[in-house]
C-alpha cells in the first residue's frame, strides 16, 4: 500500500464519518465511553512510524499502546514484477489521550498524541539486463537479481484521531513527523529521511 492508497482511504473514511458527526449531536448519551467499555483491539495498521501489518492496541486509562508488524516474502522468479522480494516492519507506539467523547451510542471519538519506534528491512530487486524483442519478435524477459539487504530504524511523534463506530469498529487516522535512519547508505546525508507521514488503520474493539 503506497501513500496514494492511504490518501484515498482517508478521503473515503472522512466522506462517511464527517456527515455522521454533524448529525449525531443531540443524540442520547451513554454513561461509559466506547473506548472505556472495550479498551483492547485487534486489527490492521499502515504507517512508516507505527509499522505496517497486524496490530494489537489497548487503553489503560488515558494512556494507550500499540504493537504492529508484518512481513512479505516473494521468491524471485522469471515473471517477477514486484519491487522487493522481502519487506518487513515491526513497531510500537504509545498514545496519550487529550480528549474523548461519545457523540452518540453508535459514534465515539478521541484525540490523542503519539510517539512511536519501528524497525524494518527490505531486499530490493535489481534489473541486470532489460527485456527486449528478439529476432523472431518474441519477448525476452529482463534478467533480475536480488539486491543488498537494507535495514531501517524509525522514530516519530504526531497527533491522532480515533473514530469508533457502533462501539466496536475503530478507525485510527494519524499524522506525524518521522525520522527514518538507513545505516547502510553510503553517506550520512543519505542515511536520514525526515518527512511528514500519514498513518491509518482498522481495528475491532473488545
Tab-separated table of C-alpha atoms in Angstrom:
chain	number	residue	atom	x	y	z
A	1	UNK	CA	0.000	0.000	0.000
A	2	UNK	CA	1.556	3.336	-1.018
A	3	UNK	CA	0.765	6.887	0.079
A	4	UNK	CA	-1.779	7.362	-2.711
A	5	UNK	CA	-3.733	4.402	-1.378
A	6	UNK	CA	-3.603	5.831	2.146
A	7	UNK	CA	-4.848	9.237	0.943
A	8	UNK	CA	-7.732	7.563	-0.862
A	9	UNK	CA	-8.537	5.514	2.247
A	10	UNK	CA	-8.612	8.640	4.434
A	11	UNK	CA	-10.791	10.503	1.919
A	12	UNK	CA	-13.332	7.677	1.854
A	13	UNK	CA	-13.437	7.499	5.652
A	14	UNK	CA	-13.949	11.262	6.001
A	15	UNK	CA	-16.708	11.199	3.380
A	16	UNK	CA	-18.777	8.858	5.522
A	17	UNK	CA	-17.755	9.944	9.015
A	18	UNK	CA	-17.997	13.765	8.838
A	19	UNK	CA	-21.720	13.791	7.968
A	20	UNK	CA	-22.318	11.277	10.728
A	21	UNK	CA	-20.595	13.528	13.262
A	22	UNK	CA	-22.627	16.559	12.191
A	23	UNK	CA	-25.930	14.741	12.601
A	24	UNK	CA	-25.020	12.948	15.828
A	25	UNK	CA	-25.005	15.888	18.254
A	26	UNK	CA	-28.040	15.911	20.472
A	27	UNK	CA	-28.432	12.136	20.395
A	28	UNK	CA	-28.801	10.164	23.606
A	29	UNK	CA	-25.731	9.966	25.819
A	30	UNK	CA	-24.238	6.809	27.310
A	31	UNK	CA	-22.608	6.548	30.744
A	32	UNK	CA	-19.476	4.639	29.689
A	33	UNK	CA	-17.499	5.636	26.592
A	34	UNK	CA	-16.785	3.017	23.958
A	35	UNK	CA	-13.022	3.073	24.470
A	36	UNK	CA	-13.522	2.548	28.226
A	37	UNK	CA	-16.040	-0.254	27.740
A	38	UNK	CA	-13.896	-2.004	25.112
A	39	UNK	CA	-10.272	-0.992	25.831
A	40	UNK	CA	-8.498	-3.628	23.692
A	41	UNK	CA	-8.471	-4.077	19.929
A	42	UNK	CA	-7.082	-6.233	17.138
A	43	UNK	CA	-6.756	-5.116	13.534
A	44	UNK	CA	-4.521	-3.803	10.774
A	45	UNK	CA	-2.214	-0.783	10.769
A	46	UNK	CA	-0.366	1.025	7.990
A	47	UNK	CA	2.365	3.552	8.721
A	48	UNK	CA	6.042	4.333	8.448
A	49	UNK	CA	6.150	5.177	12.178
A	50	UNK	CA	3.761	2.552	13.566
A	51	UNK	CA	4.869	-0.158	11.079
A	52	UNK	CA	2.510	-1.941	8.703
A	53	UNK	CA	0.738	-5.211	9.377
A	54	UNK	CA	-1.423	-6.818	12.036
A	55	UNK	CA	-1.818	-4.813	15.237
A	56	UNK	CA	-2.834	-5.046	18.884
A	57	UNK	CA	-3.951	-1.913	20.738
A	58	UNK	CA	-5.081	-1.240	24.309
A	59	UNK	CA	-6.031	1.708	26.510
A	60	UNK	CA	-5.163	1.909	30.223
A	61	UNK	CA	-6.980	4.987	31.488
A	62	UNK	CA	-5.602	7.903	29.396
A	63	UNK	CA	-2.548	6.001	28.140
A	64	UNK	CA	-2.676	3.634	25.184
A	65	UNK	CA	-0.103	1.454	23.473
A	66	UNK	CA	0.099	-0.453	20.217
A	67	UNK	CA	2.333	-3.103	18.676
A	68	UNK	CA	2.197	-3.897	14.956
A	69	UNK	CA	4.159	-5.912	12.467
A	70	UNK	CA	4.060	-7.514	9.062
A	71	UNK	CA	6.227	-9.294	6.526
A	72	UNK	CA	6.061	-10.009	2.790
A	73	UNK	CA	8.402	-12.509	1.149
A	74	UNK	CA	8.073	-13.406	-2.537
A	75	UNK	CA	10.714	-15.666	-4.140
A	76	UNK	CA	12.419	-14.298	-7.242
A	77	UNK	CA	11.137	-15.921	-10.460
A	78	UNK	CA	11.351	-15.197	-14.193
A	79	UNK	CA	7.993	-13.420	-14.225
A	80	UNK	CA	8.696	-11.476	-11.016
A	81	UNK	CA	7.242	-7.948	-11.133
A	82	UNK	CA	7.426	-6.710	-7.547
A	83	UNK	CA	9.969	-4.103	-6.410
A	84	UNK	CA	11.146	-6.149	-3.419
A	85	UNK	CA	11.497	-9.834	-2.657
A	86	UNK	CA	11.476	-9.195	1.128
A	87	UNK	CA	9.838	-6.374	3.050
A	88	UNK	CA	9.043	-6.367	6.774
A	89	UNK	CA	8.456	-3.949	9.647
A	90	UNK	CA	7.718	-4.092	13.377
A	91	UNK	CA	6.872	-1.148	15.580
A	92	UNK	CA	5.319	0.140	18.765
A	93	UNK	CA	3.518	3.335	19.706
A	94	UNK	CA	2.429	4.964	22.944
A	95	UNK	CA	-0.663	7.208	22.971
A	96	UNK	CA	-1.824	9.916	25.384
A	97	UNK	CA	-5.499	10.890	25.207
A	98	UNK	CA	-6.199	14.627	25.070
A	99	UNK	CA	-9.974	14.498	24.579
A	100	UNK	CA	-12.604	11.822	24.057
A	101	UNK	CA	-16.380	11.606	23.919
A	102	UNK	CA	-19.358	9.526	22.827
A	103	UNK	CA	-21.236	11.702	20.336
A	104	UNK	CA	-23.969	9.097	20.056
A	105	UNK	CA	-24.438	5.492	21.128
A	106	UNK	CA	-23.044	4.365	17.764
A	107	UNK	CA	-20.376	7.066	17.280
A	108	UNK	CA	-17.406	7.839	19.533
A	109	UNK	CA	-14.096	9.576	19.036
A	110	UNK	CA	-10.955	10.722	20.739
A	111	UNK	CA	-7.965	12.957	20.083
A	112	UNK	CA	-4.504	11.871	21.216
A	113	UNK	CA	-0.807	12.493	20.821
A	114	UNK	CA	1.533	9.656	19.965
A	115	UNK	CA	5.187	8.667	19.778
A	116	UNK	CA	6.494	5.582	18.020
A	117	UNK	CA	9.558	3.458	17.286
A	118	UNK	CA	9.996	0.936	14.491
A	119	UNK	CA	12.444	-1.339	12.719
A	120	UNK	CA	12.159	-2.661	9.189
A	121	UNK	CA	14.158	-4.069	6.358
A	122	UNK	CA	13.908	-4.995	2.715
A	123	UNK	CA	15.734	-6.676	-0.169
A	124	UNK	CA	15.142	-4.875	-3.487
A	125	UNK	CA	15.011	-6.399	-6.960
A	126	UNK	CA	17.559	-5.039	-9.445
A	127	UNK	CA	17.452	-5.287	-13.238
A	128	UNK	CA	20.667	-6.840	-14.548
A	129	UNK	CA	19.574	-6.727	-18.167
A	130	UNK	CA	16.481	-5.096	-19.660
A	131	UNK	CA	13.907	-7.100	-21.576
A	132	UNK	CA	13.852	-6.914	-25.363
A	133	UNK	CA	12.275	-8.319	-28.539
A	134	UNK	CA	14.440	-10.946	-30.236
A	135	UNK	CA	14.859	-11.590	-33.976
A	136	UNK	CA	11.679	-13.709	-34.038
A	137	UNK	CA	9.657	-10.879	-32.468
A	138	UNK	CA	9.364	-12.782	-29.209
A	139	UNK	CA	9.672	-11.025	-25.900
A	140	UNK	CA	12.734	-11.896	-23.840
A	141	UNK	CA	12.097	-11.005	-20.193
A	142	UNK	CA	14.638	-8.942	-18.259
A	143	UNK	CA	17.292	-10.572	-16.113
A	144	UNK	CA	16.669	-9.829	-12.456
A	145	UNK	CA	18.743	-10.259	-9.309
A	146	UNK	CA	18.272	-9.582	-5.621
A	147	UNK	CA	19.980	-6.520	-4.190
A	148	UNK	CA	21.548	-5.981	-0.799
A	149	UNK	CA	19.576	-6.189	2.430
A	150	UNK	CA	18.752	-2.718	3.763
A	151	UNK	CA	17.731	-2.294	7.425
A	152	UNK	CA	15.803	0.771	8.615
A	153	UNK	CA	15.105	2.305	12.022
A	154	UNK	CA	12.490	4.972	12.645
A	155	UNK	CA	11.083	7.333	15.262
A	156	UNK	CA	8.195	9.771	15.096
A	157	UNK	CA	5.698	11.892	17.015
A	158	UNK	CA	2.354	13.303	15.995
A	159	UNK	CA	-1.395	13.639	16.516
A	160	UNK	CA	-4.086	11.013	16.016
A	161	UNK	CA	-7.871	10.783	15.862
A	162	UNK	CA	-9.678	7.530	16.630
A	163	UNK	CA	-13.181	7.160	15.223
A	164	UNK	CA	-15.246	4.351	16.790
A	165	UNK	CA	-18.403	3.205	15.019
A	166	UNK	CA	-21.061	1.098	16.768
A	167	UNK	CA	-18.769	0.906	19.829
A	168	UNK	CA	-16.531	-1.736	18.237
A	169	UNK	CA	-15.193	-0.664	14.821
A	170	UNK	CA	-12.163	1.581	15.308
A	171	UNK	CA	-10.569	3.711	12.561
A	172	UNK	CA	-7.380	5.499	13.687
A	173	UNK	CA	-6.077	8.325	11.491
A	174	UNK	CA	-2.675	9.771	12.390
A	175	UNK	CA	-0.305	12.407	11.075
A	176	UNK	CA	3.196	12.913	12.425
A	177	UNK	CA	6.778	13.809	11.691
A	178	UNK	CA	9.090	10.840	11.393
A	179	UNK	CA	12.826	10.227	11.074
A	180	UNK	CA	13.993	7.118	9.192
A	181	UNK	CA	17.617	6.004	9.530
A	182	UNK	CA	19.150	3.692	6.897
A	183	UNK	CA	22.611	2.815	8.300
A	184	UNK	CA	23.835	1.058	5.136
A	185	UNK	CA	23.530	4.165	2.929
A	186	UNK	CA	26.958	5.337	1.678
A	187	UNK	CA	26.934	8.865	3.152
A	188	UNK	CA	25.479	10.397	6.317
A	189	UNK	CA	23.040	12.765	4.499
A	190	UNK	CA	21.667	9.783	2.561
A	191	UNK	CA	21.160	7.777	5.742
A	192	UNK	CA	18.398	10.020	7.130
A	193	UNK	CA	14.925	10.839	5.851
A	194	UNK	CA	12.732	13.346	7.728
A	195	UNK	CA	9.179	13.721	6.484
A	196	UNK	CA	5.507	14.221	7.354
A	197	UNK	CA	3.997	10.720	7.476
A	198	UNK	CA	0.252	9.872	7.386
A	199	UNK	CA	-0.959	6.658	9.008
A	200	UNK	CA	-4.250	4.760	9.065
A	201	UNK	CA	-5.713	1.539	10.387
A	202	UNK	CA	-8.790	-0.510	11.133
A	203	UNK	CA	-9.461	-2.385	14.388
A	204	UNK	CA	-12.168	-4.281	16.235
A	205	UNK	CA	-12.529	-3.231	19.893
A	206	UNK	CA	-13.462	-5.790	22.531
